[in-house]
Coordinates of C-alpha atoms and ligand atoms in Angstrom, one line a residue:
M201 CA -34.5 4.6 17.9
C202 CA -36.4 1.7 19.5
G203 CA -36.0 2.2 23.4
I204 CA -34.8 0.0 26.3
V205 CA -36.0 -0.3 30.2
G206 CA -35.4 -2.0 33.3
Y207 CA -36.2 -2.0 37.0
V208 CA -35.0 -4.5 40.1
G209 CA -36.3 -3.7 42.8
S210 CA -38.9 -4.1 45.8
N211 CA -41.2 -1.6 44.3
E212 CA -43.7 -2.2 41.4
A213 CA -41.2 -2.5 38.5
A214 CA -44.7 -2.1 36.0
D215 CA -44.7 1.5 37.3
F216 CA -40.5 2.5 36.5
L217 CA -41.1 0.8 33.6
L218 CA -44.1 2.6 32.3
E219 CA -42.6 6.3 33.1
G220 CA -39.8 5.3 31.2
L221 CA -41.3 4.3 28.8
R222 CA -43.2 7.6 28.3
R223 CA -40.0 9.0 28.4
L224 CA -38.7 7.3 26.4
E225 CA -41.3 8.0 23.6
Y226 CA -39.2 10.7 21.5
R227 CA -37.3 7.9 20.3
G228 CA -39.3 7.2 18.3
Y229 CA -41.5 3.9 18.1
D230 CA -44.3 2.4 16.9
S231 CA -45.1 -0.1 19.8
S232 CA -44.5 -1.1 23.5
G233 CA -44.2 -3.7 25.8
V234 CA -43.4 -5.0 29.9
V235 CA -42.8 -8.3 31.2
T236 CA -42.1 -9.1 34.9
A237 CA -40.8 -11.7 36.8
Q238 CA -42.8 -13.3 40.1
D239 CA -43.5 -16.7 42.1
G240 CA -42.0 -18.6 38.8
T241 CA -44.1 -16.9 35.5
I242 CA -42.9 -14.6 33.8
D243 CA -45.8 -12.1 32.0
V244 CA -45.7 -10.5 29.4
K245 CA -48.1 -6.8 28.4
K246 CA -47.5 -5.7 25.3
T247 CA -49.1 -3.5 22.8
A248 CA -49.2 -2.7 19.0
G249 CA -49.2 2.4 19.6
R250 CA -48.5 4.2 21.8
V251 CA -47.0 4.0 25.5
E252 CA -50.4 5.3 26.0
S253 CA -52.7 2.3 24.5
L254 CA -49.4 -0.4 26.6
S255 CA -50.9 2.0 29.6
Q256 CA -54.3 1.5 29.7
L257 CA -53.6 -2.5 28.7
L258 CA -51.8 -2.6 32.7
K259 CA -54.9 -1.2 34.3
T260 CA -57.0 -3.9 33.2
S261 CA -54.3 -5.7 33.2
P262 CA -51.4 -5.3 35.7
A263 CA -47.7 -7.3 35.7
R264 CA -47.7 -7.5 39.2
G265 CA -43.4 -8.0 40.6
G266 CA -39.9 -5.8 40.7
V267 CA -38.1 -7.2 38.1
G268 CA -38.9 -5.8 34.7
I269 CA -38.0 -4.9 31.5
G270 CA -39.9 -2.8 28.7
H271 CA -40.0 -1.5 25.4
T272 CA -40.7 0.8 22.6
R273 CA -40.3 -0.6 19.1
W274 CA -39.6 1.1 16.1
A275 CA -40.5 -1.7 13.3
T276 CA -37.2 -3.2 11.2
H277 CA -38.2 -6.6 10.4
G278 CA -42.4 -7.0 9.9
P279 CA -44.5 -4.4 10.7
A280 CA -46.7 -2.6 14.2
T281 CA -48.0 -5.4 15.8
D282 CA -49.0 -6.6 18.9
E283 CA -46.8 -9.8 18.2
N284 CA -44.4 -8.6 16.5
A285 CA -43.9 -5.8 19.7
H286 CA -41.1 -6.9 22.4
P287 CA -40.3 -8.3 25.4
H288 CA -40.6 -11.6 23.2
L289 CA -40.8 -14.9 25.0
G290 CA -37.8 -17.7 24.2
G291 CA -38.5 -21.8 24.9
D292 CA -41.0 -22.4 27.0
Q293 CA -41.3 -19.3 28.0
I294 CA -38.2 -19.8 30.5
V295 CA -36.9 -16.2 29.1
A296 CA -38.0 -13.2 28.0
L297 CA -35.8 -10.7 26.7
V298 CA -36.5 -6.6 24.7
H299 CA -34.4 -5.9 21.8
N300 CA -32.2 -2.8 19.9
G301 CA -30.3 -3.0 16.9
V302 CA -30.5 -5.0 14.7
I303 CA -29.4 -9.3 14.2
E304 CA -27.7 -10.0 10.3
N305 CA -27.4 -13.3 10.5
Y306 CA -31.2 -14.2 12.0
R307 CA -32.8 -16.1 9.3
G308 CA -30.0 -19.4 9.3
L309 CA -30.6 -19.0 13.3
K310 CA -34.1 -18.9 12.9
E311 CA -33.7 -21.6 10.1
K312 CA -31.2 -24.1 13.2
L313 CA -34.1 -22.9 14.9
L314 CA -36.9 -24.2 13.6
E315 CA -35.2 -27.8 12.8
R316 CA -34.6 -27.7 17.0
G317 CA -38.8 -27.0 16.5
Y318 CA -38.9 -23.7 18.4
E319 CA -42.2 -22.2 17.3
F320 CA -42.2 -17.6 15.9
C321 CA -44.8 -15.9 17.2
S322 CA -43.3 -12.4 14.9
D323 CA -41.5 -11.7 11.7
T324 CA -38.8 -9.6 14.0
D325 CA -34.6 -10.9 14.2
S326 CA -35.3 -10.2 18.2
E327 CA -37.7 -13.8 18.8
V328 CA -34.8 -15.4 17.3
V329 CA -32.1 -14.5 20.1
A330 CA -35.2 -14.4 22.6
H331 CA -34.9 -18.2 21.6
L332 CA -31.3 -19.3 21.1
L333 CA -30.7 -18.0 24.5
A334 CA -33.6 -20.5 25.6
Y335 CA -31.3 -23.0 23.7
E336 CA -28.2 -22.0 24.9
L337 CA -29.8 -22.1 29.2
R338 CA -31.6 -25.5 28.3
N339 CA -28.0 -26.9 26.6
L340 CA -25.2 -25.6 29.4
S341 CA -22.5 -28.0 29.4
D342 CA -22.7 -29.9 32.9
D343 CA -18.1 -28.7 34.0
V344 CA -21.0 -24.7 34.2
N345 CA -20.6 -24.2 38.2
E346 CA -23.7 -23.2 40.4
S347 CA -22.6 -23.6 43.5
I348 CA -19.7 -21.4 43.4
D349 CA -21.6 -19.0 41.0
P350 CA -24.9 -18.8 41.2
Y351 CA -25.8 -16.6 38.3
A352 CA -22.9 -18.5 36.9
P353 CA -26.0 -20.4 34.0
L354 CA -27.0 -17.4 32.8
I355 CA -23.4 -15.6 32.3
V356 CA -22.4 -18.7 30.1
A357 CA -26.1 -19.0 28.4
V358 CA -25.9 -15.6 27.2
Q359 CA -22.1 -15.7 26.3
N360 CA -23.2 -18.0 23.9
M361 CA -25.7 -16.8 22.7
L362 CA -23.5 -13.0 21.8
T363 CA -20.9 -15.6 20.1
Q364 CA -23.5 -16.6 18.1
L365 CA -24.8 -12.9 16.8
Q366 CA -23.8 -10.6 13.9
G367 CA -25.3 -7.8 14.2
T368 CA -26.0 -5.0 16.5
Y369 CA -28.2 -5.3 19.6
G370 CA -28.9 -3.9 23.4
L371 CA -30.5 -6.7 25.0
A372 CA -32.0 -6.9 28.3
M373 CA -33.2 -10.3 29.8
V374 CA -35.5 -11.7 32.4
F375 CA -35.6 -15.5 33.2
R376 CA -38.5 -16.9 34.9
D377 CA -35.8 -19.5 37.2
W378 CA -34.3 -16.3 37.7
P379 CA -37.3 -14.4 38.7
E380 CA -34.3 -11.4 40.7
V381 CA -32.1 -10.7 38.3
I382 CA -31.8 -9.1 35.1
V383 CA -29.1 -9.6 32.4
T384 CA -28.5 -6.5 29.7
A385 CA -25.6 -7.1 26.6
R386 CA -24.0 -4.5 24.2
L387 CA -23.1 -4.0 21.0
G388 CA -23.5 -1.0 18.9
S389 CA -26.7 0.3 21.0
P390 CA -26.7 1.9 23.9
L391 CA -26.7 1.0 27.9
V392 CA -26.8 2.0 30.6
L393 CA -27.5 1.4 34.4
G394 CA -28.4 3.7 37.3
V395 CA -27.6 2.6 40.4
G396 CA -30.3 3.3 42.7
D397 CA -30.2 2.7 46.7
G398 CA -32.1 -1.4 47.4
E399 CA -32.9 -0.8 43.2
N400 CA -30.7 -1.1 40.5
F401 CA -32.3 0.3 37.0
I402 CA -31.7 -0.1 33.2
A403 CA -32.6 1.8 30.2
S404 CA -31.5 3.3 26.4
D405 CA -30.3 6.4 27.7
G406 CA -30.0 8.6 31.0
S407 CA -33.7 10.4 30.5
P408 CA -36.1 8.0 32.5
L409 CA -33.6 7.6 35.3
A410 CA -33.6 11.5 36.3
G411 CA -35.4 11.6 38.7
R412 CA -35.0 8.6 40.3
T413 CA -30.9 8.5 41.0
E414 CA -28.2 10.8 39.7
K415 CA -25.1 7.3 39.7
I416 CA -25.5 6.3 36.3
V417 CA -22.7 3.2 34.6
Y418 CA -22.9 3.9 30.9
L419 CA -22.2 -0.5 29.3
A420 CA -19.7 -0.4 26.5
D421 CA -20.2 -2.1 23.5
H422 CA -19.3 -6.5 24.1
E423 CA -19.5 -5.6 27.8
I424 CA -23.1 -8.0 29.8
A425 CA -23.9 -6.7 33.2
I426 CA -26.3 -9.3 35.4
V427 CA -27.8 -6.4 37.5
T428 CA -30.1 -7.3 40.9
A429 CA -31.7 -4.9 43.6
D430 CA -28.4 -4.8 45.5
T431 CA -25.5 -5.4 42.4
I432 CA -24.2 -4.5 39.9
R433 CA -21.5 -6.7 37.8
V434 CA -20.5 -6.0 34.7
I435 CA -18.3 -8.6 32.1
H436 CA -16.9 -8.7 29.2
R437 CA -17.4 -11.4 26.7
D438 CA -14.6 -13.0 26.8
Q439 CA -12.9 -11.5 28.7
G440 CA -14.2 -11.9 32.3
D441 CA -15.3 -9.3 35.2
V442 CA -14.2 -5.9 34.6
R443 CA -15.2 -3.0 36.4
H444 CA -17.3 -0.7 36.1
D445 CA -17.4 3.5 36.6
I446 CA -20.5 4.9 38.4
K447 CA -20.5 8.5 36.7
V448 CA -22.0 11.3 37.8
L449 CA -26.2 11.3 35.7
D450 CA -25.8 15.6 33.9
I451 CA -29.8 14.9 33.5
E452 CA -32.4 16.4 36.0
A453 CA -36.4 15.3 36.1
A454 CA -36.8 19.9 35.5
D455 CA -34.5 19.4 32.0
I456 CA -37.7 16.8 30.8
D457 CA -40.3 18.3 32.2
L458 CA -42.4 21.0 29.4
G459 CA -43.1 23.5 31.4
R460 CA -45.1 26.0 30.0
F461 CA -44.9 24.2 26.6
D462 CA -47.1 21.9 24.6
H463 CA -44.5 20.5 22.3
Y464 CA -40.9 20.0 23.4
M465 CA -40.2 21.1 20.5
L466 CA -41.4 24.6 21.4
K467 CA -39.9 24.3 24.9
E468 CA -36.2 23.6 22.7
I469 CA -36.7 26.0 20.6
F470 CA -37.6 28.9 23.2
E471 CA -34.5 27.2 25.6
Q472 CA -31.6 28.8 22.8
P473 CA -30.7 31.8 24.7
E474 CA -30.2 30.0 27.2
T475 CA -28.6 27.0 24.8
V476 CA -26.6 29.4 23.1
R477 CA -24.3 31.0 26.5
N478 CA -24.3 27.6 27.9
A479 CA -22.7 26.5 24.3
L480 CA -19.7 30.1 25.1
R481 CA -19.9 28.9 28.8
G482 CA -15.9 29.3 29.9
R483 CA -14.9 28.9 26.0
L484 CA -14.2 32.7 25.2
D485 CA -11.2 34.5 26.2
R486 CA -10.4 38.1 25.9
D487 CA -6.7 38.3 27.0
E488 CA -5.5 36.0 24.1
A489 CA -8.5 36.6 21.8
T490 CA -9.4 33.0 20.8
A491 CA -11.8 30.5 21.9
V492 CA -10.6 27.3 25.0
F493 CA -11.5 23.7 25.1
G494 CA -10.8 21.7 27.9
G495 CA -11.2 18.3 25.8
L496 CA -9.5 18.3 22.3
N497 CA -6.8 15.6 24.0
L498 CA -4.2 16.7 21.2
S499 CA -1.0 18.5 21.6
A500 CA 0.3 22.2 21.1
Q501 CA 2.5 20.5 18.3
Q502 CA -0.9 18.4 16.5
L503 CA -3.0 21.4 16.9
Q504 CA -1.0 24.4 14.9
S505 CA 0.0 21.3 12.4
V506 CA -3.4 20.7 11.1
Q507 CA -4.2 21.0 7.5
R508 CA -7.4 20.1 6.8
F509 CA -10.8 18.9 8.7
V510 CA -13.5 16.5 7.6
L511 CA -16.3 17.5 9.3
T512 CA -18.4 14.2 9.5
A513 CA -22.8 13.9 10.1
C514 CA -26.2 13.2 9.3
G515 CA -29.4 15.1 8.9
T516 CA -29.9 18.4 11.1
S517 CA -26.3 17.9 12.3
W518 CA -24.3 17.8 8.7
H519 CA -26.0 20.5 8.1
S520 CA -24.5 22.5 11.0
A521 CA -21.4 20.7 9.6
L522 CA -21.5 22.8 6.8
V523 CA -23.0 25.5 8.4
G524 CA -18.7 25.1 9.8
E525 CA -17.3 24.6 6.7
Y526 CA -18.4 28.0 5.6
M527 CA -17.1 29.4 8.7
I528 CA -14.5 27.6 9.4
E529 CA -12.5 28.3 5.6
N530 CA -13.5 31.7 6.0
L531 CA -12.0 32.3 9.3
A532 CA -10.0 30.4 10.1
R533 CA -8.2 29.6 6.1
I534 CA -8.3 25.7 6.9
P535 CA -10.1 23.7 3.8
V536 CA -12.9 22.0 5.0
E537 CA -14.9 19.0 3.7
V538 CA -18.5 17.8 4.6
E539 CA -18.8 14.2 4.4
Y540 CA -22.4 12.8 4.9
A541 CA -21.7 9.7 7.9
S542 CA -22.8 7.5 6.2
E543 CA -21.1 7.7 2.6
L544 CA -18.1 8.3 4.7
R545 CA -18.4 5.2 6.1
Y546 CA -18.1 3.5 2.5
R547 CA -16.0 5.7 0.7
N548 CA -12.2 5.2 1.0
P549 CA -10.7 9.4 -0.3
P550 CA -7.5 9.6 0.0
L551 CA -6.8 12.1 3.3
S552 CA -3.3 13.2 4.2
T553 CA -1.5 13.1 7.5
G554 CA -2.6 16.9 8.7
T555 CA -6.4 15.8 9.0
L556 CA -8.6 15.8 12.0
L557 CA -12.0 14.6 11.9
F558 CA -14.8 16.1 13.8
A559 CA -18.5 13.7 14.0
L560 CA -21.1 16.8 14.6
T561 CA -23.3 14.7 16.3
Q562 CA -26.6 15.4 18.5
S563 CA -27.3 12.0 20.3
G564 CA -23.4 11.0 19.7
E565 CA -25.7 6.7 18.9
T566 CA -26.2 8.0 15.2
I567 CA -24.9 4.6 14.2
D568 CA -23.1 5.8 10.9
T569 CA -21.8 8.3 12.3
L570 CA -20.3 6.2 14.8
A571 CA -19.0 4.1 11.8
A572 CA -17.3 7.0 9.9
L573 CA -15.4 7.6 13.1
R574 CA -14.2 4.5 13.4
E575 CA -13.0 4.3 10.3
M576 CA -11.3 6.9 9.6
K577 CA -9.7 6.3 13.6
R578 CA -8.4 2.9 12.4
K579 CA -6.6 4.9 9.1
G580 CA -5.2 6.7 11.9
H581 CA -6.6 10.1 11.7
P582 CA -7.4 11.3 14.9
T583 CA -11.5 12.3 16.0
M584 CA -13.1 14.9 17.6
S585 CA -16.5 14.5 18.7
I586 CA -18.9 17.4 18.7
C587 CA -21.8 16.1 20.1
N588 CA -25.0 16.6 23.4
V589 CA -25.1 14.0 25.0
V590 CA -22.1 13.0 27.9
G591 CA -21.6 9.7 28.0
S592 CA -22.4 8.2 24.3
T593 CA -21.3 6.2 22.6
I594 CA -19.5 9.0 19.7
A595 CA -18.4 11.2 22.5
R596 CA -16.4 8.1 24.4
E597 CA -15.2 6.7 21.2
A598 CA -13.6 9.9 20.2
D599 CA -9.7 10.7 20.7
G600 CA -11.0 13.9 21.8
G601 CA -13.9 16.3 22.0
I602 CA -17.0 19.5 22.8
Y603 CA -19.5 19.0 24.7
L604 CA -23.3 21.2 23.2
H605 CA -24.3 21.1 27.5
A606 CA -28.5 21.8 26.0
G607 CA -29.4 20.3 27.4
P608 CA -31.8 16.7 26.4
E609 CA -33.5 17.6 23.6
I610 CA -36.5 15.5 23.3
G611 CA -37.9 17.0 19.5
V612 CA -37.7 14.1 17.8
A613 CA -36.8 17.7 15.0
S614 CA -33.6 18.6 16.5
T615 CA -33.3 22.6 17.3
K616 CA -31.8 23.6 19.9
A617 CA -28.6 21.7 19.6
F618 CA -28.3 23.3 15.8
T619 CA -28.2 26.0 16.5
A620 CA -25.7 25.4 19.7
Q621 CA -23.3 23.3 17.1
C622 CA -23.6 26.0 15.3
V623 CA -21.9 28.7 17.2
V624 CA -19.7 25.4 18.3
M625 CA -18.1 25.3 15.4
S626 CA -17.8 29.5 15.2
L627 CA -15.6 28.9 18.2
L628 CA -13.7 26.6 16.3
A629 CA -13.0 28.7 13.7
L630 CA -12.5 31.5 15.9
Y631 CA -9.7 29.3 17.7
F632 CA -8.6 27.5 14.5
G633 CA -7.7 31.5 12.9
R634 CA -6.2 32.3 15.5
L635 CA -3.8 29.4 15.6
H636 CA -2.5 30.5 12.7
H637 CA -3.4 34.2 10.5
L638 CA -6.4 35.5 12.2
S639 CA -5.2 39.1 14.2
Y640 CA -6.1 39.3 17.6
E641 CA -8.4 42.2 17.1
A642 CA -9.9 40.5 14.7
G643 CA -10.2 37.4 17.1
L644 CA -11.3 39.9 19.0
H645 CA -14.8 41.1 17.1
I646 CA -16.0 37.1 16.3
I647 CA -15.7 37.3 20.5
D648 CA -17.8 40.7 21.1
D649 CA -20.6 39.8 17.5
L650 CA -20.0 35.9 20.6
E651 CA -20.4 37.7 23.4
K652 CA -23.9 39.4 21.7
L653 CA -25.0 36.6 20.1
P654 CA -27.4 34.6 23.5
E655 CA -29.8 38.3 22.9
Q656 CA -29.8 38.6 19.6
V657 CA -31.4 35.0 19.4
E658 CA -33.7 35.9 22.4
T659 CA -34.7 39.2 19.8
A660 CA -35.3 36.2 17.2
L661 CA -37.9 34.7 19.2
A662 CA -40.0 37.7 19.1
T663 CA -40.8 37.0 16.0
H664 CA -43.2 34.4 17.4
D665 CA -46.3 35.9 16.8
R666 CA -45.3 37.7 13.6
V667 CA -43.6 33.7 12.7
R668 CA -47.4 32.3 13.6
Q669 CA -49.4 34.5 10.6
I670 CA -46.9 33.4 7.5
A671 CA -47.7 30.1 8.3
E672 CA -51.4 30.6 8.9
K673 CA -51.3 31.6 5.6
Y674 CA -49.2 28.9 3.9
A675 CA -50.5 25.9 6.0
D676 CA -52.1 24.3 2.8
R677 CA -49.0 25.2 1.0
N678 CA -48.0 21.4 -0.2
N679 CA -44.8 22.6 -1.2
F680 CA -41.9 24.7 0.0
L681 CA -38.5 25.9 -1.4
Y682 CA -35.9 27.3 0.9
L683 CA -33.8 29.7 -0.7
G684 CA -30.6 31.0 0.4
R685 CA -26.6 31.9 -0.2
Q686 CA -23.3 30.9 1.5
Y687 CA -23.6 31.0 5.4
N688 CA -27.7 30.8 4.7
F689 CA -26.9 28.0 2.2
P690 CA -27.4 25.2 4.9
A691 CA -29.5 27.6 6.8
A692 CA -32.0 27.2 3.9
L693 CA -31.1 23.3 3.9
E694 CA -32.1 23.1 7.5
G695 CA -35.2 25.2 7.7
A696 CA -36.4 22.7 4.8
L697 CA -35.5 19.8 7.0
K698 CA -37.3 20.9 9.8
L699 CA -40.7 21.7 7.2
K700 CA -40.9 18.0 5.7
E701 CA -39.7 15.8 9.0
I702 CA -42.4 17.5 11.0
S703 CA -45.5 18.7 8.8
Y704 CA -44.3 15.2 6.1
V705 CA -44.4 19.2 3.1
H706 CA -42.4 18.4 0.5
A707 CA -39.2 21.7 0.8
E708 CA -36.4 21.6 -0.5
G709 CA -33.4 23.5 0.3
Y710 CA -31.0 25.3 -2.1
P711 CA -28.5 27.7 -2.8
A712 CA -30.3 30.6 -4.1
A713 CA -29.0 31.0 -7.8
E714 CA -28.9 27.5 -7.8
M715 CA -32.7 28.0 -8.5
K716 CA -32.4 28.9 -12.2
H717 CA -30.4 26.3 -13.1
G718 CA -33.9 23.8 -12.4
P719 CA -35.8 23.9 -9.1
I720 CA -37.2 27.4 -11.0
A721 CA -39.5 24.9 -12.8
L722 CA -41.6 24.1 -9.6
V723 CA -42.4 27.7 -8.2
D724 CA -45.9 28.8 -9.5
E725 CA -48.4 30.9 -7.3
Q726 CA -49.0 27.9 -4.9
T727 CA -45.2 27.6 -3.9
P728 CA -44.0 29.6 -1.6
S729 CA -39.9 30.9 -1.4
V730 CA -38.5 31.2 1.8
F731 CA -35.9 33.6 0.9
I732 CA -32.9 34.2 3.9
V733 CA -31.8 37.0 3.0
P734 CA -29.3 39.6 4.7
Q735 CA -27.4 42.1 4.7
S736 CA -24.2 40.6 3.1
A737 CA -22.1 40.8 0.2
V738 CA -24.6 38.3 -2.0
Y739 CA -27.5 40.6 -1.1
D740 CA -28.0 41.6 -4.6
K741 CA -27.6 38.8 -5.5
V742 CA -30.3 37.3 -3.5
L743 CA -32.6 40.1 -4.5
A744 CA -31.8 39.0 -8.1
N745 CA -33.3 35.4 -7.3
L746 CA -36.1 37.0 -5.1
E747 CA -37.4 38.9 -8.4
E748 CA -37.0 35.7 -10.9
I749 CA -39.5 34.6 -8.5
K750 CA -41.9 37.0 -7.8
A751 CA -41.5 37.9 -11.9
R752 CA -43.1 34.3 -11.7
G753 CA -46.0 34.6 -9.6
G754 CA -44.1 32.3 -7.1
P755 CA -45.0 34.0 -3.5
V756 CA -41.7 35.3 -1.1
I757 CA -41.6 34.5 2.4
A758 CA -38.5 36.6 3.2
V759 CA -35.8 36.4 6.6
V760 CA -34.3 39.8 6.9
D761 CA -32.2 41.5 9.4
D762 CA -33.4 45.6 7.7
E763 CA -36.6 46.0 8.1
D764 CA -36.2 49.1 5.3
S765 CA -34.3 46.8 2.9
R766 CA -35.3 47.2 -0.9
V767 CA -36.5 43.2 0.0
T768 CA -39.6 44.3 1.9
E769 CA -40.6 45.9 -1.2
V770 CA -40.8 43.0 -3.4
A771 CA -41.2 39.8 -0.8
D772 CA -44.6 38.9 0.7
D773 CA -44.8 38.1 4.2
V774 CA -40.9 40.0 5.4
I775 CA -40.3 38.5 8.8
V776 CA -36.5 40.8 10.3
V777 CA -34.4 39.0 12.7
P778 CA -31.9 40.6 14.1
A779 CA -28.5 42.7 12.4
V780 CA -25.3 40.1 12.5
S781 CA -22.0 39.4 11.1
D782 CA -22.2 36.7 8.8
F783 CA -20.9 33.6 10.2
L784 CA -23.7 33.9 13.0
Q785 CA -26.3 34.8 10.1
P786 CA -27.3 31.3 9.9
I787 CA -28.3 30.9 13.7
V788 CA -31.0 34.3 13.8
A789 CA -32.1 33.0 10.6
S790 CA -32.6 29.9 12.6
V791 CA -35.1 31.0 14.1
P792 CA -38.0 31.9 12.6
L793 CA -37.5 28.4 10.3
Q794 CA -37.7 26.7 13.2
M795 CA -41.0 28.5 14.1
L796 CA -42.8 27.9 10.8
A797 CA -42.5 25.2 10.7
Y798 CA -43.3 24.3 14.3
H799 CA -46.5 25.8 13.3
I800 CA -47.3 25.2 10.1
A801 CA -47.2 21.1 11.2
L802 CA -49.2 22.4 13.8
I803 CA -52.1 23.5 11.6
R804 CA -51.4 20.0 9.5
G805 CA -52.4 18.3 13.1
C806 CA -49.1 17.2 13.0
D807 CA -47.5 14.9 16.3
V808 CA -45.0 18.0 15.7
D809 CA -42.5 15.9 18.2
K810 CA -43.0 12.9 17.4
P811 CA -42.6 12.9 14.2
R812 CA -44.3 9.6 12.1
N813 CA -40.9 6.7 11.0
L814 CA -38.4 9.2 12.2
A815 CA -36.5 8.3 15.5
K816 CA -34.8 10.9 17.8
S817 CA -31.1 8.6 17.8
V818 CA -31.1 6.2 14.2
T819 CA -28.6 3.3 15.0
V820 CA -29.8 1.3 12.8
E821 CA -27.6 1.4 9.5
Ligands
LIG276 O1 -28.5 12.5 16.7 P1 -27.7 12.9 15.5 O2 -27.6 14.1 15.5 O3 -26.4 12.4 14.9 O4 -28.7 12.7 14.4 C1 -28.1 13.2 12.8 C2 -29.9 13.0 12.4 O5 -30.6 12.0 12.4 C3 -31.3 13.9 13.0 O6 -30.4 15.4 12.5 C4 -32.2 14.7 12.2 O7 -32.0 14.5 11.0 C5 -32.9 14.8 13.0 N1 -34.4 14.5 12.7 C6 -32.9 16.2 12.6 O8 -34.0 17.3 12.7

């Protein structure tokens, strides 16, 4: 959601800003803009629409200068118009800033600024921040000593401004009278700095930095950075200078190339054999018939005494948590509760000691998941993250965690992160199972199954042509049902979500047997039902549900693992995936469902990688 980039150096800032904004497009946005500072002026260029429109604007009217910031805006306060696009100017154009997040008390601040004579051009909360900063700069107390620290006025003005804000922000600011510097500040909205040679970069995540530098600094909440071409200084909003660690950026330029694919979503679907392999790498211990994790940071005694898991997440990550619930309860026999993070953060469930919280999140920045994690931490429960983005807020705030190692996921629709999360869930089930009742032999069986999984995912990808044909047949339908039982119920939910979010087609996921308690009323010749029905203990039961749909004239698309099964005789269209143990079925079955959503969206002319209204990481409540 919203993206920030910044550049300070001897090259034209606009070049990096445009390229950086393109790399941040995946976060979701509806307008974009840049500002550069040079020769006593600050020059803003912004427009509603895609970064491509901004690029055209910059061709006819270039933004010159070696210092600049840029932004992609995902509308919160006011529609996607040129005026509401960032950057916003403050005072008589003495400052310009870009902002991610939401300023909750902006109305009160705006009223005061209006009384002081400030005029507003936009509906945004962010313009309020720009004017407030200009006001603070203009009204510094006499004891701010510029001769000792040339940036003292900026720092004090920014600190004074920040203390008045309620809400969340990632801010980057440029100043007419200090054209060699960018100031950034963060609270609840991620910002990173890229350390270059005679140039420095700012971004809301690491992807714009790939290929520019391998050195990254993660700003923490309440930190302010003063960035010039040669220096980075970090201060805490209230406590003065703090040391900043330079880490290694884990993204390479090739990771964000489309390669031979038309869309990131398809590329990421096809990366899954490798990402599943990466999620398993170094984590299987045949000697002990268990899983190993480097980052749980809990003592053997704490791990042994876990009596209950709470898994919390949003969206697709919530679906992998549901898969995890089935896996952990079945294999480790430990009770699991799966909570929407947005609900958990405001609920006050009675949780006994011995409860371990896992926050599942691809981005590591989802605000609801972060808030739920903080709430659980505050109550004294150990917290873990299962996260893809290294150095993200949730990964850093959790007591420990497990990275997915899936590489950057750029398509808004999560695919490879989902399957990697499910793999990590299976490893946790194995690990905790082996701490309790699971035998050595049973542990080894699970390891055997997991070792075969990357190849089985590869085989599932071979259904691509078949899935494309099915997509062509049903792409004009406006309602779909997705049905599965047990491990495949969350896979049904995930299949439906994929279709909804990228093709804007209504789809509902249900446990197959629930269908007759209501959704069956939706069934007609125009409503396909996608059944996930591999061989399992409930095969006959699901087959009966499938027959009920057929009896009412509903077309059935079935994902099966046995070509000669009875389902193939009844279903209209069949997709055959490899047979795997039941706990791995949702991983293998999800692959064709991702491709089905992809092709239906494509045929319907939808923007697969940047679906309307959606953002990759949801950093507002
Ligand atoms: O980054 P997270 O995993 O925390 O994101 C959670 C959801 O916003 C995300 O999974 C969303 O549902 C995706 N668009 C699904 O494809």
